[in-house]
Amino acid sequence: MAQVPSPTIRARRLRRELRRLRDRTGRTAEEVAGQLGWHRTKVIRFELGHSRVMAKDLQSLLDLYGATTEERGSLAALHRQARQKGWWSAYGDVLPDDYVGFEAEATSISTFESLYVPGLLQTEEYVRAIVRAGRSTADQDEIDRRVAARLGRKVLLSRDEPPRLWIVIDEAAVRRVVGGPKVMRAQVTRLIEACELPGVEIQILPFSAGAHAAMGGPFALLDYADPALDPTVVYIDNDSSTLLLEEERHVARYRLVFDHLIAKALDPDESAAFMRRIVDDYPD
């Protein structure tokens, strides 16, 4: 499957380019808004992604910034692509944040999970058990939509060039019996199979590793083909809220944390052997 451009990534690029052009003119956001007769916060809202840039507003900005013909063509293309819909837009009610859009175009995903098996490697039965546990009052339709949305993310793995996955999983995630022994046997078996996939590294962080740098919870680092266009994003999810971090200092911190986890975890071969031992704890 060919990779489809992510509108989330294109919208981010557009925002970054508009900020770059403004900086080139030496104007503040408030000065730009004043010169165009806009509310003083309008430009900042565009650049932070809090408001969508309309075509006429884009043209006004490009005129004021003295954009070249090439820049106008490039930004007009980004604007069109940013207005398109990703497959996940159909699940906006159950996928409330932009993570899937950022994940969709990542070339490398480095993630740590403390309680769950990572979403891209979850079996349908495991997903359904998690959704039911977390949404005890949800009706069957909502459960089915949430399951479908989570499973839809796996389209990444069928791309012509799937992202490189480096996953560190706390031992608790493969020990906790989610959905019953049969479901967990199938889930751990899926992880063992994934260890053989090219571009996939799975490491188990055993209980014996003791305290570690990610005791605060799970996170993911998303890297892209061209870091100059699309810098790394850190995603943090604690169930009640989500956070996307883009500043270099935050990225550097979480990159260091992930390196510490890799060093403390079992290596990939040891991790596969560990899971082959515990899968028998879950009878057929």
Short mmCIF file of C-alpha atoms in Angstrom, two decimals:
data_model
loop_
_atom_site.label_atom_id
_atom_site.label_comp_id
_atom_site.label_asym_id
_atom_site.label_seq_id
_atom_site.Cartn_x
_atom_site.Cartn_y
_atom_site.Cartn_z
CA MET A 1 0.00 0.00 0.00
CA ALA A 2 1.32 3.42 -0.98
CA GLN A 3 1.63 6.03 1.75
CA VAL A 4 -1.03 8.75 1.64
CA PRO A 5 0.03 12.23 2.83
CA SER A 6 -1.30 12.98 6.29
CA PRO A 7 -3.41 16.17 6.44
CA THR A 8 -2.29 16.57 10.06
CA ILE A 9 1.36 16.70 9.01
CA ARG A 10 0.60 19.02 6.09
CA ALA A 11 -1.29 21.42 8.37
CA ARG A 12 1.68 21.44 10.75
CA ARG A 13 4.06 22.22 7.87
CA LEU A 14 1.80 25.05 6.73
CA ARG A 15 1.83 26.58 10.21
CA ARG A 16 5.60 26.32 10.44
CA GLU A 17 6.08 27.90 7.02
CA LEU A 18 3.78 30.80 7.85
CA ARG A 19 5.76 31.42 11.02
CA ARG A 20 9.03 31.28 9.04
CA LEU A 21 7.76 33.81 6.50
CA ARG A 22 6.55 36.14 9.26
CA ASP A 23 9.90 35.93 11.02
CA ARG A 24 11.62 36.76 7.74
CA THR A 25 9.73 40.05 7.58
CA GLY A 26 10.65 40.93 11.17
CA ARG A 27 7.01 41.46 12.14
CA THR A 28 5.32 40.33 15.34
CA ALA A 29 2.05 38.43 15.12
CA GLU A 30 0.23 41.44 16.56
CA GLU A 31 1.73 43.73 13.91
CA VAL A 32 0.62 41.41 11.12
CA ALA A 33 -2.90 41.22 12.53
CA GLY A 34 -3.06 45.00 12.83
CA GLN A 35 -1.91 45.56 9.26
CA LEU A 36 -4.54 43.14 7.95
CA GLY A 37 -7.31 44.48 10.19
CA TRP A 38 -7.67 41.23 12.10
CA HIS A 39 -8.11 40.50 15.79
CA ARG A 40 -4.70 40.63 17.45
CA THR A 41 -4.72 36.89 18.31
CA LYS A 42 -5.73 35.63 14.86
CA VAL A 43 -2.21 35.12 13.49
CA ILE A 44 -1.06 33.35 16.65
CA ARG A 45 -4.07 31.06 16.47
CA PHE A 46 -3.15 30.16 12.89
CA GLU A 47 0.46 29.44 13.80
CA LEU A 48 -0.48 27.32 16.83
CA GLY A 49 -3.12 25.37 14.94
CA HIS A 50 -5.98 26.64 17.07
CA SER A 51 -7.79 28.00 14.00
CA ARG A 52 -7.89 26.75 10.42
CA VAL A 53 -6.36 29.04 7.80
CA MET A 54 -8.91 29.99 5.16
CA ALA A 55 -7.77 30.40 1.53
CA LYS A 56 -8.41 34.16 1.48
CA ASP A 57 -6.52 34.62 4.75
CA LEU A 58 -3.60 32.61 3.36
CA GLN A 59 -3.43 34.87 0.31
CA SER A 60 -3.50 37.97 2.51
CA LEU A 61 -0.60 36.65 4.57
CA LEU A 62 1.44 35.69 1.53
CA ASP A 63 0.89 39.11 -0.01
CA LEU A 64 1.98 40.85 3.19
CA TYR A 65 5.00 38.58 3.60
CA GLY A 66 6.13 39.11 0.00
CA ALA A 67 6.12 35.37 -0.73
CA THR A 68 7.79 34.26 -3.96
CA THR A 69 5.90 32.44 -6.71
CA GLU A 70 7.50 29.17 -5.63
CA GLU A 71 6.52 29.74 -1.99
CA ARG A 72 2.95 30.57 -2.98
CA GLY A 73 2.65 27.37 -5.00
CA SER A 74 4.14 25.25 -2.22
CA LEU A 75 1.94 26.73 0.50
CA ALA A 76 -1.19 26.55 -1.65
CA ALA A 77 -0.49 22.81 -2.12
CA LEU A 78 0.01 22.35 1.62
CA HIS A 79 -3.25 24.20 2.25
CA ARG A 80 -5.16 21.87 -0.10
CA GLN A 81 -3.61 18.76 1.42
CA ALA A 82 -4.30 19.98 4.97
CA ARG A 83 -8.01 20.27 4.13
CA GLN A 84 -8.28 16.65 3.04
CA LYS A 85 -9.62 13.97 5.35
CA GLY A 86 -7.61 11.08 6.72
CA TRP A 87 -9.36 7.75 7.31
CA TRP A 88 -9.42 8.60 11.02
CA SER A 89 -11.69 11.61 10.49
CA ALA A 90 -14.64 9.21 10.33
CA TYR A 91 -13.88 8.32 13.96
CA GLY A 92 -13.56 11.84 15.32
CA ASP A 93 -15.95 11.04 18.15
CA VAL A 94 -13.73 8.23 19.46
CA LEU A 95 -10.31 9.56 18.36
CA PRO A 96 -10.38 13.01 19.96
CA ASP A 97 -6.77 14.08 19.41
CA ASP A 98 -4.35 14.36 16.47
CA TYR A 99 -2.08 11.46 17.37
CA VAL A 100 -3.22 9.16 14.56
CA GLY A 101 -2.63 11.94 12.04
CA PHE A 102 0.93 12.43 13.32
CA GLU A 103 1.52 8.67 13.44
CA ALA A 104 0.26 8.18 9.88
CA GLU A 105 3.36 9.62 8.22
CA ALA A 106 6.04 8.69 10.76
CA THR A 107 9.04 6.78 9.44
CA SER A 108 10.13 5.71 12.91
CA ILE A 109 8.07 5.15 16.08
CA SER A 110 9.82 4.60 19.40
CA THR A 111 7.39 3.87 22.20
CA PHE A 112 7.28 2.78 25.81
CA GLU A 113 4.17 1.13 27.26
CA SER A 114 3.80 0.39 30.94
CA LEU A 115 0.34 -1.21 31.21
CA TYR A 116 -0.85 -2.14 27.72
CA VAL A 117 0.51 -3.94 24.71
CA PRO A 118 1.21 -1.15 22.15
CA GLY A 119 -1.77 -0.37 19.95
CA LEU A 120 -0.18 -1.27 16.61
CA LEU A 121 0.40 -4.84 17.83
CA GLN A 122 -2.86 -5.43 19.70
CA THR A 123 -5.15 -8.27 18.61
CA GLU A 124 -8.82 -7.49 18.07
CA GLU A 125 -9.88 -9.49 21.14
CA TYR A 126 -7.36 -7.66 23.30
CA VAL A 127 -8.57 -4.28 21.99
CA ARG A 128 -12.18 -5.21 22.66
CA ALA A 129 -11.38 -6.28 26.23
CA ILE A 130 -9.58 -2.98 26.91
CA VAL A 131 -12.41 -0.89 25.45
CA ARG A 132 -15.05 -2.77 27.46
CA ALA A 133 -13.07 -2.35 30.67
CA GLY A 134 -12.57 1.37 30.13
CA ARG A 135 -16.10 2.10 28.85
CA SER A 136 -18.33 0.06 31.13
CA THR A 137 -21.42 2.16 30.28
CA ALA A 138 -20.85 2.24 26.49
CA ASP A 139 -23.35 0.55 24.20
CA GLN A 140 -22.31 -2.03 21.61
CA ASP A 141 -22.17 0.50 18.77
CA GLU A 142 -19.71 2.72 20.63
CA ILE A 143 -17.56 -0.26 21.56
CA ASP A 144 -17.49 -1.45 17.94
CA ARG A 145 -16.52 2.03 16.70
CA ARG A 146 -13.72 2.34 19.23
CA VAL A 147 -12.41 -1.10 18.31
CA ALA A 148 -12.59 -0.30 14.58
CA ALA A 149 -10.75 2.99 15.11
CA ARG A 150 -7.94 1.33 17.04
CA LEU A 151 -7.58 -1.49 14.54
CA GLY A 152 -7.60 1.01 11.68
CA ARG A 153 -4.22 2.28 12.83
CA LYS A 154 -2.66 -0.99 11.65
CA VAL A 155 -2.86 0.24 8.06
CA LEU A 156 0.59 1.68 8.83
CA LEU A 157 2.07 -1.79 8.88
CA SER A 158 0.86 -2.57 5.35
CA ARG A 159 2.52 0.47 3.74
CA ASP A 160 5.09 -0.13 1.01
CA GLU A 161 7.62 1.23 3.50
CA PRO A 162 6.19 0.70 7.00
CA PRO A 163 7.63 2.70 9.88
CA ARG A 164 10.46 1.30 11.92
CA LEU A 165 9.07 0.26 15.30
CA TRP A 166 11.15 0.17 18.45
CA ILE A 167 9.00 -0.85 21.38
CA VAL A 168 9.83 -1.21 25.06
CA ILE A 169 7.09 -2.93 27.06
CA ASP A 170 6.96 -3.20 30.82
CA GLU A 171 6.65 -6.79 32.03
CA ALA A 172 3.33 -5.82 33.63
CA ALA A 173 1.75 -5.42 30.19
CA VAL A 174 2.36 -9.03 29.22
CA ARG A 175 1.59 -10.39 32.68
CA ARG A 176 -1.75 -8.66 33.23
CA VAL A 177 -4.54 -11.00 32.08
CA VAL A 178 -6.65 -8.80 29.80
CA GLY A 179 -9.74 -10.54 28.44
CA GLY A 180 -8.84 -13.90 29.96
CA PRO A 181 -6.04 -16.45 29.44
CA LYS A 182 -7.04 -17.33 25.87
CA VAL A 183 -6.99 -13.69 24.76
CA MET A 184 -3.61 -13.13 26.44
CA ARG A 185 -2.11 -16.25 24.87
CA ALA A 186 -3.08 -14.97 21.43
CA GLN A 187 -1.80 -11.50 22.26
CA VAL A 188 1.60 -12.62 23.53
CA THR A 189 1.87 -14.95 20.54
CA ARG A 190 1.26 -11.94 18.28
CA LEU A 191 4.12 -10.11 20.00
CA ILE A 192 6.43 -13.10 19.52
CA GLU A 193 5.55 -13.18 15.81
CA ALA A 194 6.19 -9.44 15.52
CA CYS A 195 9.72 -9.96 16.84
CA GLU A 196 10.51 -11.64 13.50
CA LEU A 197 9.29 -8.75 11.36
CA PRO A 198 11.91 -6.60 9.63
CA GLY A 199 12.16 -3.14 11.14
CA VAL A 200 10.55 -4.17 14.43
CA GLU A 201 12.44 -4.30 17.72
CA ILE A 202 10.64 -5.37 20.89
CA GLN A 203 12.21 -5.25 24.32
CA ILE A 204 10.68 -6.31 27.62
CA LEU A 205 11.50 -4.23 30.68
CA PRO A 206 11.45 -6.84 33.47
CA PHE A 207 10.30 -6.22 37.02
CA SER A 208 13.86 -7.00 38.09
CA ALA A 209 15.05 -3.79 36.35
CA GLY A 210 13.62 -1.87 39.30
CA ALA A 211 13.03 1.88 39.13
CA HIS A 212 13.55 3.45 35.72
CA ALA A 213 13.43 6.77 33.88
CA ALA A 214 9.84 6.38 32.61
CA MET A 215 8.03 5.68 35.87
CA GLY A 216 5.79 8.63 34.98
CA GLY A 217 4.07 6.68 32.24
CA PRO A 218 4.01 5.74 28.54
CA PHE A 219 5.11 7.93 25.65
CA ALA A 220 5.99 7.76 21.96
CA LEU A 221 8.61 9.49 19.83
CA LEU A 222 7.55 10.01 16.20
CA ASP A 223 10.28 10.74 13.66
CA TYR A 224 9.83 11.72 10.01
CA ALA A 225 11.69 11.37 6.71
CA ASP A 226 12.80 15.01 6.63
CA PRO A 227 13.41 16.40 10.14
CA ALA A 228 13.88 19.91 8.75
CA LEU A 229 10.33 19.90 7.38
CA ASP A 230 8.76 17.70 10.05
CA PRO A 231 10.59 17.73 13.41
CA THR A 232 10.12 14.91 15.90
CA VAL A 233 6.97 14.85 18.02
CA VAL A 234 6.65 13.40 21.53
CA TYR A 235 3.21 12.06 22.44
CA ILE A 236 2.17 11.44 26.05
CA ASP A 237 -1.09 9.75 26.96
CA ASN A 238 -2.33 9.14 30.50
CA ASP A 239 -5.95 8.22 29.58
CA SER A 240 -7.45 11.39 31.08
CA SER A 241 -5.42 13.74 28.87
CA THR A 242 -2.96 13.73 25.99
CA LEU A 243 -0.02 15.96 25.21
CA LEU A 244 2.00 16.59 22.05
CA LEU A 245 5.46 18.11 22.59
CA GLU A 246 7.53 19.60 19.78
CA GLU A 247 10.19 21.74 21.45
CA GLU A 248 13.72 20.42 21.01
CA ARG A 249 14.41 20.35 24.75
CA HIS A 250 11.39 18.10 25.37
CA VAL A 251 12.27 15.82 22.46
CA ALA A 252 15.88 15.54 23.68
CA ARG A 253 14.70 14.66 27.19
CA TYR A 254 12.40 11.87 26.04
CA ARG A 255 15.00 10.59 23.60
CA LEU A 256 17.39 10.24 26.54
CA VAL A 257 14.70 8.52 28.62
CA PHE A 258 14.10 6.03 25.82
CA ASP A 259 17.83 5.32 25.56
CA HIS A 260 17.85 4.57 29.30
CA LEU A 261 14.91 2.18 28.88
CA ILE A 262 16.66 0.35 26.04
CA ALA A 263 19.72 -0.10 28.24
CA LYS A 264 17.69 -1.48 31.18
CA ALA A 265 15.40 -3.76 29.16
CA LEU A 266 16.16 -7.27 27.94
CA ASP A 267 17.66 -7.21 24.46
CA PRO A 268 15.35 -8.22 21.55
CA ASP A 269 16.47 -11.87 21.49
CA GLU A 270 16.17 -12.20 25.27
CA SER A 271 12.76 -10.50 25.11
CA ALA A 272 11.46 -12.97 22.52
CA ALA A 273 12.71 -15.86 24.64
CA PHE A 274 11.10 -14.33 27.73
CA MET A 275 7.72 -14.13 25.98
CA ARG A 276 8.01 -17.69 24.66
CA ARG A 277 8.45 -18.83 28.28
CA ILE A 278 5.47 -16.94 29.69
CA VAL A 279 3.04 -17.70 26.83
CA ASP A 280 2.58 -21.17 28.34
CA ASP A 281 1.23 -19.52 31.48
CA TYR A 282 -1.90 -18.84 29.41
CA PRO A 283 -3.56 -22.17 28.50
CA ASP A 284 -5.39 -22.70 25.20
#
